[in-house]
XYZ file of C-alpha atoms in Angstrom:
605
model
C 39.834 17.467 -2.051
C 36.500 17.731 -3.698
C 34.122 18.526 -1.885
C 30.648 15.970 -0.540
C 28.256 16.522 -3.363
C 24.114 16.899 -1.429
C 21.267 16.241 -3.558
C 18.035 16.885 -1.368
C 14.611 16.109 -4.628
C 12.048 18.041 -3.297
C 11.201 21.664 -2.262
C 7.682 21.498 0.291
C 8.646 21.768 3.627
C 10.186 19.384 4.715
C 13.069 19.503 1.757
C 13.348 23.504 1.944
C 13.472 23.121 5.761
C 16.410 20.898 5.065
C 18.621 22.557 2.286
C 17.594 26.226 4.269
C 19.815 24.395 7.920
C 22.165 22.606 5.917
C 23.520 25.525 4.295
C 23.825 27.062 7.403
C 26.302 23.858 8.938
C 28.020 23.201 6.210
C 29.257 27.423 5.693
C 30.092 26.403 2.333
C 32.532 23.220 2.357
C 29.566 21.383 0.841
C 27.688 21.438 -2.685
C 23.912 21.238 -2.156
C 21.667 21.312 -4.957
C 17.978 21.389 -4.236
C 15.830 19.880 -7.043
C 12.128 21.028 -7.423
C 9.596 21.567 -10.447
C 8.707 24.896 -8.971
C 11.191 27.514 -7.902
C 9.246 28.286 -4.513
C 8.696 26.880 -1.566
C 4.521 26.757 -1.408
C 2.841 28.032 2.004
C 0.513 25.168 2.055
C -1.573 26.267 5.430
C -3.113 29.998 2.839
C -3.472 28.257 -0.165
C -7.116 28.580 0.100
C -7.436 32.290 0.654
C -5.268 32.769 -3.213
C -8.874 30.880 -4.365
C -11.215 32.774 -2.689
C -8.999 35.876 -3.118
C -7.825 37.298 -0.452
C -3.910 36.561 -1.287
C -2.552 37.041 -4.376
C -0.694 33.295 -6.176
C 2.577 35.023 -5.657
C 2.102 36.352 -1.265
C 2.059 32.264 -0.673
C 5.290 31.576 -3.674
C 8.858 31.555 -0.884
C 11.501 31.989 -3.790
C 14.189 29.687 -3.406
C 16.861 31.163 -5.081
C 16.121 34.993 -2.822
C 15.360 32.544 0.814
C 18.809 29.904 -0.063
C 21.628 31.798 -1.414
C 23.465 29.374 -1.109
C 21.863 26.544 -2.189
C 22.085 25.084 -6.402
C 18.293 25.313 -7.206
C 17.794 23.091 -10.540
C 14.392 22.930 -11.935
C 13.158 19.325 -13.020
C 11.157 16.598 -11.247
C 12.999 12.791 -10.780
C 12.659 9.700 -12.883
C 15.369 7.498 -11.839
C 17.532 7.247 -8.625
C 20.395 4.805 -8.972
C 21.951 3.825 -5.862
C 24.308 2.521 -5.844
C 25.563 4.422 -8.860
C 24.931 7.476 -6.337
C 22.996 9.882 -9.022
C 19.748 11.025 -10.094
C 17.856 12.056 -13.150
C 15.836 14.261 -13.564
C 13.790 15.696 -16.397
C 13.710 20.119 -16.955
C 10.639 21.721 -17.648
C 11.447 21.888 -21.059
C 12.068 17.814 -21.919
C 15.602 18.615 -21.369
C 17.024 15.232 -19.305
C 20.230 15.166 -16.684
C 21.762 13.435 -14.140
C 23.028 15.161 -10.653
C 26.115 13.106 -8.351
C 25.327 13.125 -4.941
C 27.529 12.150 -1.766
C 23.717 12.403 1.009
C 21.529 11.809 -0.848
C 17.984 12.990 1.204
C 14.293 12.499 -0.325
C 11.352 14.899 0.427
C 9.216 14.094 -2.205
C 6.310 14.821 -0.394
C 2.750 13.447 -1.553
C 0.050 13.487 -3.490
C -3.638 13.863 -4.054
C -5.225 10.685 -2.342
C -7.849 9.068 -4.613
C -10.649 6.661 -4.878
C -11.859 4.209 -6.256
C -15.282 6.066 -6.998
C -16.808 6.236 -10.007
C -16.326 9.654 -11.694
C -14.332 11.012 -8.874
C -11.338 10.815 -11.387
C -12.977 12.464 -14.671
C -14.685 15.456 -12.636
C -13.537 16.136 -9.904
C -10.753 18.341 -8.811
C -7.801 18.413 -6.412
C -6.591 21.036 -4.217
C -2.521 20.573 -3.844
C -0.931 23.238 -5.787
C -1.171 26.581 -6.907
C -2.818 25.529 -9.952
C -5.298 23.578 -8.676
C -5.625 26.938 -6.157
C -6.257 29.715 -9.635
C -8.649 26.934 -11.241
C -11.161 26.616 -9.049
C -10.987 30.423 -7.974
C -11.755 30.253 -11.955
C -13.866 28.315 -11.933
C -16.101 29.554 -9.172
C -16.138 33.187 -10.356
C -18.153 31.564 -13.351
C -20.458 29.387 -12.718
C -21.866 32.243 -10.331
C -21.895 34.977 -13.011
C -23.440 31.863 -15.429
C -25.977 31.051 -12.754
C -26.777 34.437 -12.374
C -28.128 34.507 -16.061
C -29.221 31.364 -17.078
C -33.086 31.726 -17.409
C -34.144 28.744 -15.902
C -33.929 28.009 -11.833
C -32.678 24.544 -12.567
C -29.370 25.544 -13.877
C -28.786 28.509 -11.927
C -29.106 26.109 -8.988
C -26.793 23.975 -10.488
C -24.503 25.665 -11.104
C -23.901 27.781 -7.218
C -23.667 24.383 -6.051
C -20.374 23.786 -5.124
C -19.585 19.655 -3.205
C -16.163 19.798 -1.523
C -15.085 15.993 -0.313
C -13.517 16.199 3.045
C -13.889 18.227 6.006
C -10.364 17.802 6.978
C -8.126 19.874 7.387
C -8.271 21.750 3.713
C -11.710 20.874 2.944
C -13.085 22.462 6.216
C -11.129 25.900 5.116
C -12.216 26.143 1.286
C -15.562 25.429 2.158
C -15.354 28.409 5.178
C -13.256 30.791 2.707
C -15.426 29.813 -0.671
C -18.846 30.320 0.942
C -17.781 34.033 2.151
C -16.471 34.707 -0.973
C -19.244 33.028 -3.173
C -21.695 35.248 -0.821
C -19.873 38.420 -1.793
C -19.683 38.020 -5.400
C -23.892 37.573 -6.093
C -24.100 40.867 -4.083
C -22.479 42.145 -7.069
C -24.557 39.891 -8.705
C -28.007 38.785 -7.427
C -29.259 35.560 -8.770
C -33.908 34.951 -8.875
C -35.565 35.564 -5.730
C -34.860 33.109 -2.209
C -32.095 31.707 -4.283
C -28.776 31.858 -3.345
C -24.191 29.869 -3.512
C -24.826 26.717 -2.163
C -21.985 24.781 -0.275
C -21.771 21.677 0.669
C -19.029 19.861 2.904
C -19.550 15.818 2.919
C -17.002 13.528 5.631
C -17.704 9.551 6.287
C -16.021 10.687 9.746
C -19.135 11.497 12.265
C -17.879 15.216 12.778
C -16.079 18.126 10.790
C -12.554 17.590 11.787
C -12.263 14.552 13.796
C -8.635 15.109 14.067
C -8.502 18.016 16.187
C -10.454 18.615 19.914
C -14.170 17.813 20.152
C -14.424 20.991 21.073
C -12.802 22.913 18.223
C -14.618 20.534 16.168
C -18.139 22.072 17.820
C -16.397 25.527 17.103
C -15.618 25.200 13.795
C -19.060 22.541 12.404
C -20.610 25.885 14.174
C -19.471 28.724 11.980
C -20.040 26.414 8.509
C -23.459 26.618 9.561
C -24.041 29.954 9.756
C -22.304 30.713 6.572
C -25.305 28.136 5.543
C -22.976 25.703 4.811
C -24.757 22.290 4.102
C -22.218 20.141 6.299
C -23.429 16.311 6.188
C -21.394 14.297 8.258
C -21.473 10.534 7.472
C -21.907 10.878 3.835
C -20.392 10.727 0.350
C -19.811 10.463 -2.910
C -20.416 7.341 -4.404
C -20.631 8.186 -8.312
C -20.174 11.822 -10.205
C -21.131 13.102 -13.006
C -21.118 15.722 -15.409
C -24.334 16.727 -13.935
C -23.513 15.626 -10.411
C -22.706 13.276 -6.901
C -24.826 10.860 -6.221
C -24.242 10.518 -2.405
C -23.941 7.271 -0.200
C -27.197 8.149 1.161
C -28.476 8.224 -1.715
C -29.881 11.078 -2.786
C -28.443 13.076 -6.163
C -26.373 16.992 -5.895
C -26.727 17.883 -9.392
C -23.229 20.438 -9.126
C -20.984 22.055 -11.538
C -18.218 21.455 -9.001
C -16.593 18.988 -6.786
C -13.864 19.663 -4.970
C -11.706 16.706 -3.782
C -10.216 17.116 -0.945
C -10.095 13.470 0.628
C -5.911 13.230 1.598
C -2.809 12.446 0.286
C -0.330 8.905 -0.191
C 3.346 9.690 -0.431
C 4.335 10.207 -3.512
C 4.944 7.321 -5.590
C 8.624 7.892 -7.097
C 9.945 5.572 -3.869
C 8.098 3.373 -4.949
C 10.601 2.660 -7.227
C 13.670 2.667 -5.162
C 12.818 -1.342 -4.146
C 13.506 -0.643 -0.490
C 11.235 -1.861 3.010
C 8.370 0.670 3.179
C 5.029 0.782 5.305
C 1.654 2.244 3.429
C 3.482 3.413 0.358
C 5.768 5.569 2.787
C 10.518 5.300 2.580
C 10.981 2.963 6.502
C 14.405 4.707 7.956
C 15.469 5.443 11.777
C 14.450 7.211 14.245
C 17.832 9.293 12.444
C 15.601 9.345 9.621
C 18.511 7.529 7.978
C 17.689 4.489 5.964
C 19.006 1.652 6.290
C 21.046 -0.894 4.724
C 22.034 3.251 3.311
C 24.120 5.248 5.530
C 24.496 7.710 2.552
C 20.146 7.800 1.751
C 18.254 10.319 4.362
C 14.654 10.781 4.280
C 11.624 13.578 5.449
C 8.084 14.777 5.485
C 5.916 12.928 3.608
C 7.779 10.611 1.637
C 9.171 9.069 5.121
C 7.482 6.528 7.897
C 9.776 8.221 10.874
C 8.768 6.203 14.005
C 7.739 8.312 16.786
C 9.437 8.002 19.958
C 7.094 9.482 22.130
C 4.390 6.435 21.103
C 6.534 3.152 20.231
C 5.282 1.004 17.489
C 3.735 4.691 15.442
C 5.001 6.313 12.859
C 4.454 10.615 12.946
C 1.754 11.093 10.692
C 1.988 13.436 7.734
C 1.749 17.407 8.678
C 3.267 19.791 7.534
C 4.347 20.383 11.400
C 6.051 17.203 11.478
C 8.001 17.598 7.590
C 9.143 20.814 9.164
C 9.894 20.046 12.209
C 12.268 16.679 10.129
C 13.957 19.172 8.016
C 15.797 19.935 11.002
C 16.977 17.427 11.945
C 17.881 15.557 8.722
C 19.712 18.348 7.890
C 21.522 18.351 11.133
C 21.919 14.078 10.665
C 23.621 14.220 7.224
C 25.519 17.395 8.438
C 26.652 14.160 11.479
C 27.789 11.656 9.165
C 30.421 14.923 7.125
C 31.855 15.059 10.556
C 29.579 18.311 11.584
C 28.033 18.397 13.957
C 26.036 15.550 16.342
C 23.821 13.771 15.170
C 20.197 13.153 16.685
C 17.272 10.894 16.618
C 13.968 13.022 15.256
C 11.144 13.593 18.893
C 8.015 15.842 18.437
C 6.374 18.201 20.751
C 2.596 18.384 19.237
C 2.304 22.566 19.793
C -0.950 22.426 18.174
C -3.533 22.949 15.426
C -4.981 26.237 13.836
C -7.750 26.341 11.055
C -8.413 29.756 9.436
C -12.219 30.344 9.226
C -12.721 33.265 7.370
C -12.985 36.217 8.222
C -12.068 36.702 12.271
C -13.272 33.186 12.826
C -10.743 30.812 13.806
C -10.210 27.595 15.215
C -7.546 26.886 17.239
C -5.509 25.087 20.123
C -1.834 26.296 20.768
C -0.555 24.294 23.115
C -3.150 22.739 23.994
C -5.047 25.481 24.153
C -8.471 25.744 22.483
C -9.850 28.856 21.558
C -12.196 30.371 19.562
C -13.889 33.224 17.386
C -11.482 36.578 16.596
C -8.892 35.309 19.384
C -8.389 31.994 17.692
C -7.962 34.277 14.395
C -5.568 36.577 15.591
C -3.051 33.211 17.083
C -4.202 31.608 13.304
C -2.670 35.103 10.992
C -0.014 36.286 13.978
C 1.554 31.682 13.244
C 1.316 32.046 9.145
C 2.955 35.480 10.144
C 6.068 33.778 12.304
C 5.627 30.225 10.508
C 5.712 31.866 6.728
C 9.865 31.662 5.552
C 9.620 35.253 3.067
C 6.717 37.288 2.400
C 5.148 38.451 5.328
C 4.846 42.022 5.377
C 2.741 41.621 1.856
C 0.572 38.865 3.532
C -0.454 41.538 5.803
C -1.151 43.933 2.940
C -3.356 41.839 1.313
C -5.047 40.859 4.520
C -5.214 44.546 5.925
C -6.676 45.509 2.201
C -9.172 42.134 2.386
C -10.227 44.059 5.318
C -10.938 47.771 3.676
C -12.037 46.397 0.620
C -14.240 44.464 -1.793
C -12.691 41.892 -3.540
C -11.630 40.902 -7.010
C -13.324 38.439 -8.505
C -12.640 38.474 -12.034
C -11.794 35.420 -14.371
C -8.168 34.945 -15.134
C -8.055 31.918 -17.221
C -5.105 30.900 -16.478
C -5.875 27.864 -16.240
C -8.095 24.805 -18.131
C -9.523 22.340 -16.096
C -8.166 19.390 -18.115
C -4.245 20.982 -17.333
C -5.285 20.152 -13.755
C -6.437 16.289 -13.266
C -7.089 14.982 -9.762
C -4.992 11.821 -10.958
C -2.128 13.891 -11.125
C 0.550 12.968 -10.029
C 2.143 16.011 -10.062
C -0.232 19.415 -8.925
C 2.199 22.135 -8.366
C 2.731 21.971 -12.227
C -0.129 22.817 -14.046
C -0.035 20.278 -17.822
C 0.661 22.542 -20.740
C -0.822 20.791 -24.567
C 1.980 18.669 -26.543
C 4.245 18.102 -23.043
C 4.730 14.702 -22.421
C 3.664 12.896 -19.791
C 5.816 10.619 -17.598
C 3.699 7.393 -16.077
C 6.039 4.440 -14.323
C 4.737 1.748 -13.160
C 4.909 1.138 -9.501
C 7.771 -1.737 -9.167
C 8.671 -2.200 -13.302
C 9.724 0.802 -13.531
C 8.563 1.019 -17.286
C 8.092 4.013 -19.172
C 5.486 4.875 -21.367
C 5.637 8.409 -23.477
C 2.469 8.891 -23.464
C 0.603 13.231 -23.332
C -2.827 12.126 -20.792
C -2.767 16.290 -20.799
C -2.757 17.090 -24.934
C -4.726 13.441 -25.560
C -7.502 14.341 -23.131
C -6.943 18.101 -23.817
C -8.427 17.584 -27.461
C -11.590 15.460 -25.617
C -12.448 17.982 -22.965
C -15.930 19.043 -22.664
C -17.584 21.805 -22.908
C -19.995 24.047 -20.874
C -23.166 22.633 -22.680
C -21.809 18.880 -23.324
C -20.622 16.478 -22.735
C -16.672 15.042 -23.311
C -17.332 12.504 -26.931
C -20.321 13.420 -27.919
C -22.400 12.885 -25.442
C -25.623 14.894 -24.833
C -26.632 14.817 -21.711
C -29.933 13.496 -22.520
C -29.396 10.700 -25.440
C -28.129 7.041 -24.134
C -24.150 7.074 -22.886
C -24.258 4.246 -26.001
C -24.977 6.680 -28.800
C -22.294 9.385 -29.363
C -23.512 13.684 -30.473
C -23.563 14.360 -34.937
C -21.527 17.361 -33.905
C -19.219 16.512 -31.815
C -16.148 13.304 -32.495
C -16.346 10.253 -32.770
C -19.768 10.368 -33.992
C -21.252 11.996 -37.863
C -19.449 14.961 -38.771
C -20.772 18.173 -38.236
C -22.482 19.671 -40.716
C -20.311 22.701 -41.346
C -17.314 20.600 -40.226
C -17.937 17.717 -43.457
C -14.600 15.143 -43.306
C -13.002 16.574 -40.371
C -12.267 20.276 -42.604
C -12.797 22.970 -40.080
C -15.725 25.302 -39.829
C -16.200 27.988 -42.588
C -15.057 31.045 -40.553
C -11.848 29.481 -38.383
C -8.919 28.782 -39.808
C -7.296 25.396 -40.436
C -3.866 25.475 -38.668
C -4.686 28.122 -35.948
C -7.256 26.969 -32.908
C -9.247 28.854 -30.954
C -9.078 28.511 -28.439
C 0.812 21.953 6.977
C 1.883 24.030 7.620
C 3.308 23.474 11.887
C -0.085 23.474 14.359
C -2.155 21.693 10.882
C -2.468 18.288 10.122
C -2.939 19.595 6.285
C -0.168 17.277 4.227
C 3.157 18.555 5.272
C 5.330 19.061 2.599
C 3.896 19.660 -0.508
C 4.970 17.135 -3.988
C 7.767 18.113 -4.841
C 10.499 16.774 -8.264
C 11.025 13.060 -8.443
C 8.298 11.784 -8.971
C 6.305 10.184 -12.405
C 4.141 12.187 -13.840
C 1.454 10.390 -13.531
C 0.556 7.963 -10.815
C 1.497 3.928 -11.075
C -2.322 2.785 -10.922
C -3.571 6.230 -13.491
C -0.743 4.884 -16.334
C -2.179 3.378 -19.610
C -0.663 2.694 -22.586
C -0.084 5.152 -25.039
C -2.687 6.107 -26.897
C -1.092 7.857 -29.523
C 2.283 8.485 -31.120
C 5.453 6.550 -30.814
C 7.811 5.424 -28.251
C 11.122 6.164 -28.634
C 13.674 3.650 -25.812
C 15.631 5.987 -24.242
C 19.403 4.378 -22.249
C 18.442 3.560 -18.076
C 19.195 4.598 -14.659
C 17.766 4.154 -11.576
C 18.012 0.372 -9.544
C 14.353 -0.049 -11.610
C 15.590 0.781 -14.495
C 13.389 2.541 -16.024
C 13.541 3.510 -19.107
C 13.019 6.637 -20.656
C 11.360 7.225 -23.414
C 10.857 9.974 -26.458
C 8.376 13.565 -26.333
C 5.433 11.876 -28.284
C 3.936 14.424 -30.948
C 1.059 16.031 -28.985
C -2.251 13.899 -30.948
C -5.127 16.278 -32.316
C -8.126 17.780 -30.639
C -11.706 18.185 -32.675
C -12.281 21.262 -34.246
C -15.054 24.233 -32.279
C -17.668 24.499 -34.506
C -18.002 28.258 -35.364
C -21.083 29.257 -33.009
C -19.096 26.875 -30.232
C -18.116 29.125 -26.836
C -14.246 31.721 -26.975
C -13.456 31.471 -24.104
C -10.048 31.951 -25.185
C -5.897 30.927 -24.467
C -2.601 31.039 -24.807
C -2.493 29.664 -28.347
C 0.210 26.925 -28.960
C 2.810 26.962 -31.327
C 2.050 27.193 -34.605
C 3.744 23.191 -35.114
C 1.542 21.949 -32.052
C -1.912 20.229 -33.140
C -5.002 22.167 -31.850
C -4.916 20.663 -28.464
C -9.843 20.352 -28.387
C -12.168 22.964 -26.329
C -10.457 23.996 -23.686
C -13.473 26.138 -21.650
C -12.444 25.336 -18.339
C -15.131 23.657 -16.146
C -14.603 20.989 -18.261
C -13.364 17.579 -17.122
C -10.582 15.649 -18.163
C -11.753 12.302 -19.992
C -9.454 8.494 -19.772
C -8.306 7.824 -22.851
C -7.414 4.041 -21.707
C -10.503 2.773 -21.054
C -9.367 1.987 -17.157
C -11.353 3.047 -14.175
C -9.069 4.981 -12.151
C -7.935 2.728 -9.083
C -7.719 4.437 -5.996
C -5.783 3.999 -3.421
C -7.790 3.382 0.320
């Protein structure tokens, strides 16, 4: 008799814990397959420290194959689930496709950035949900301080060294706290104009910082932020975002080149295509984490609306604390469905929260005991070391080195702005030129073979020139003469490349935290349903369908070519695409991602 097949979609807090616990419970009596687009589990609570240069990226990345030796890892993203046929269709990192049969299915796909209908945010802001976004932010902040120090114009200097963070929850508060320390250390090496220093702003419509926490801890966090010079504005948010700055809801305008979007998260849109009952985008499950009517399907983490037995009528919030414990209970109940052990209902006891504010400062209330200052800092870091499933010694070593040595403020240039757009439904995977970008329309399963990342890469603006050929002082309807869409540049007549450029070679939450608990893993369309648009270029080639939604998978179109950079343009070189790949266009990292479908970004309130 063949062994039962268990497929787990997603390796965030919930999916990773499920796989690890199931491996121990089944003792090789079941085939466990983990489907995830990356080969690591990301410990999200320490991501702000990666952006601030305290920890190296691999410190917060725990190897899946190294820590789950009896679990089969399949790299890919689920793009179709056939519940009746008991199969999961996925697409691999190099475009290959495959199918995973299952006897038990665990959906733990996690969450993605939450968008709001604010003009310009989708084009000019960046989220903070994955390693690519953290690496981009570190490079971008470092670059802006260096450019500000060298700027001759005082206004430009002030704009470049102003950083706006929207969302005063756990992620936004930590990003602002660590970011202020990082830039202050950097300007000691690159002094700016007399009387000028980096300026960080933290905005939120809530009445106070960290509204989810005890008011005493909220006051502690607010006090630490203000002591570091962070401009904390509660009851205020962004009304409109542009290349040169943001318009706030209080009517004021802030000149900036940096907008970090930490407003919140929403469930992965994969579950919308299943045709099962939802609760605010989350899949409804019973107290045993089983989908009603589908005894072989379980869900946990951010995609599951789990009843809160301690508060009847409520559902457990989307936090790492719940996701981590969902995983353990889900694994026990999956094993029980196979005749191993007994099933149990999910009950949760609040263990408190911790927020790392950088240095020796933190705010915490473990077991309901409010703490602040160095004591809270010690508890916070001690908890993170205990909660991490790996890399503890390396993390502790990095903390020790950071305490005695100056940080290395350098730009690696590994992640470009266009490769980490805010509206991406795959924040853990940076976009690559020429890679097909798949999108699914909620409820229909219709798919488009469009590569917005490659297409919009050709329209990305440089540091000094807005996209689409619109200069900052020129009316929006008048294209610039040296940009695509207007007159050809004088040194590039008829679309020919510049004389000195080759034609074919372009230049180039943790338990204790309220941050989302399971990073968006596999099992999601490449972009959220509301941001999908019709293909602007390329052809569509229908393929076989799979899943209850009847999703049609499309072939990979050739990526459209981008504009040729002029000879005197910026020379921020980066990884070159293959020889047969059309040029992706200007690749200056701070530039935004422009929409090509002519639609405004729809939000999820």
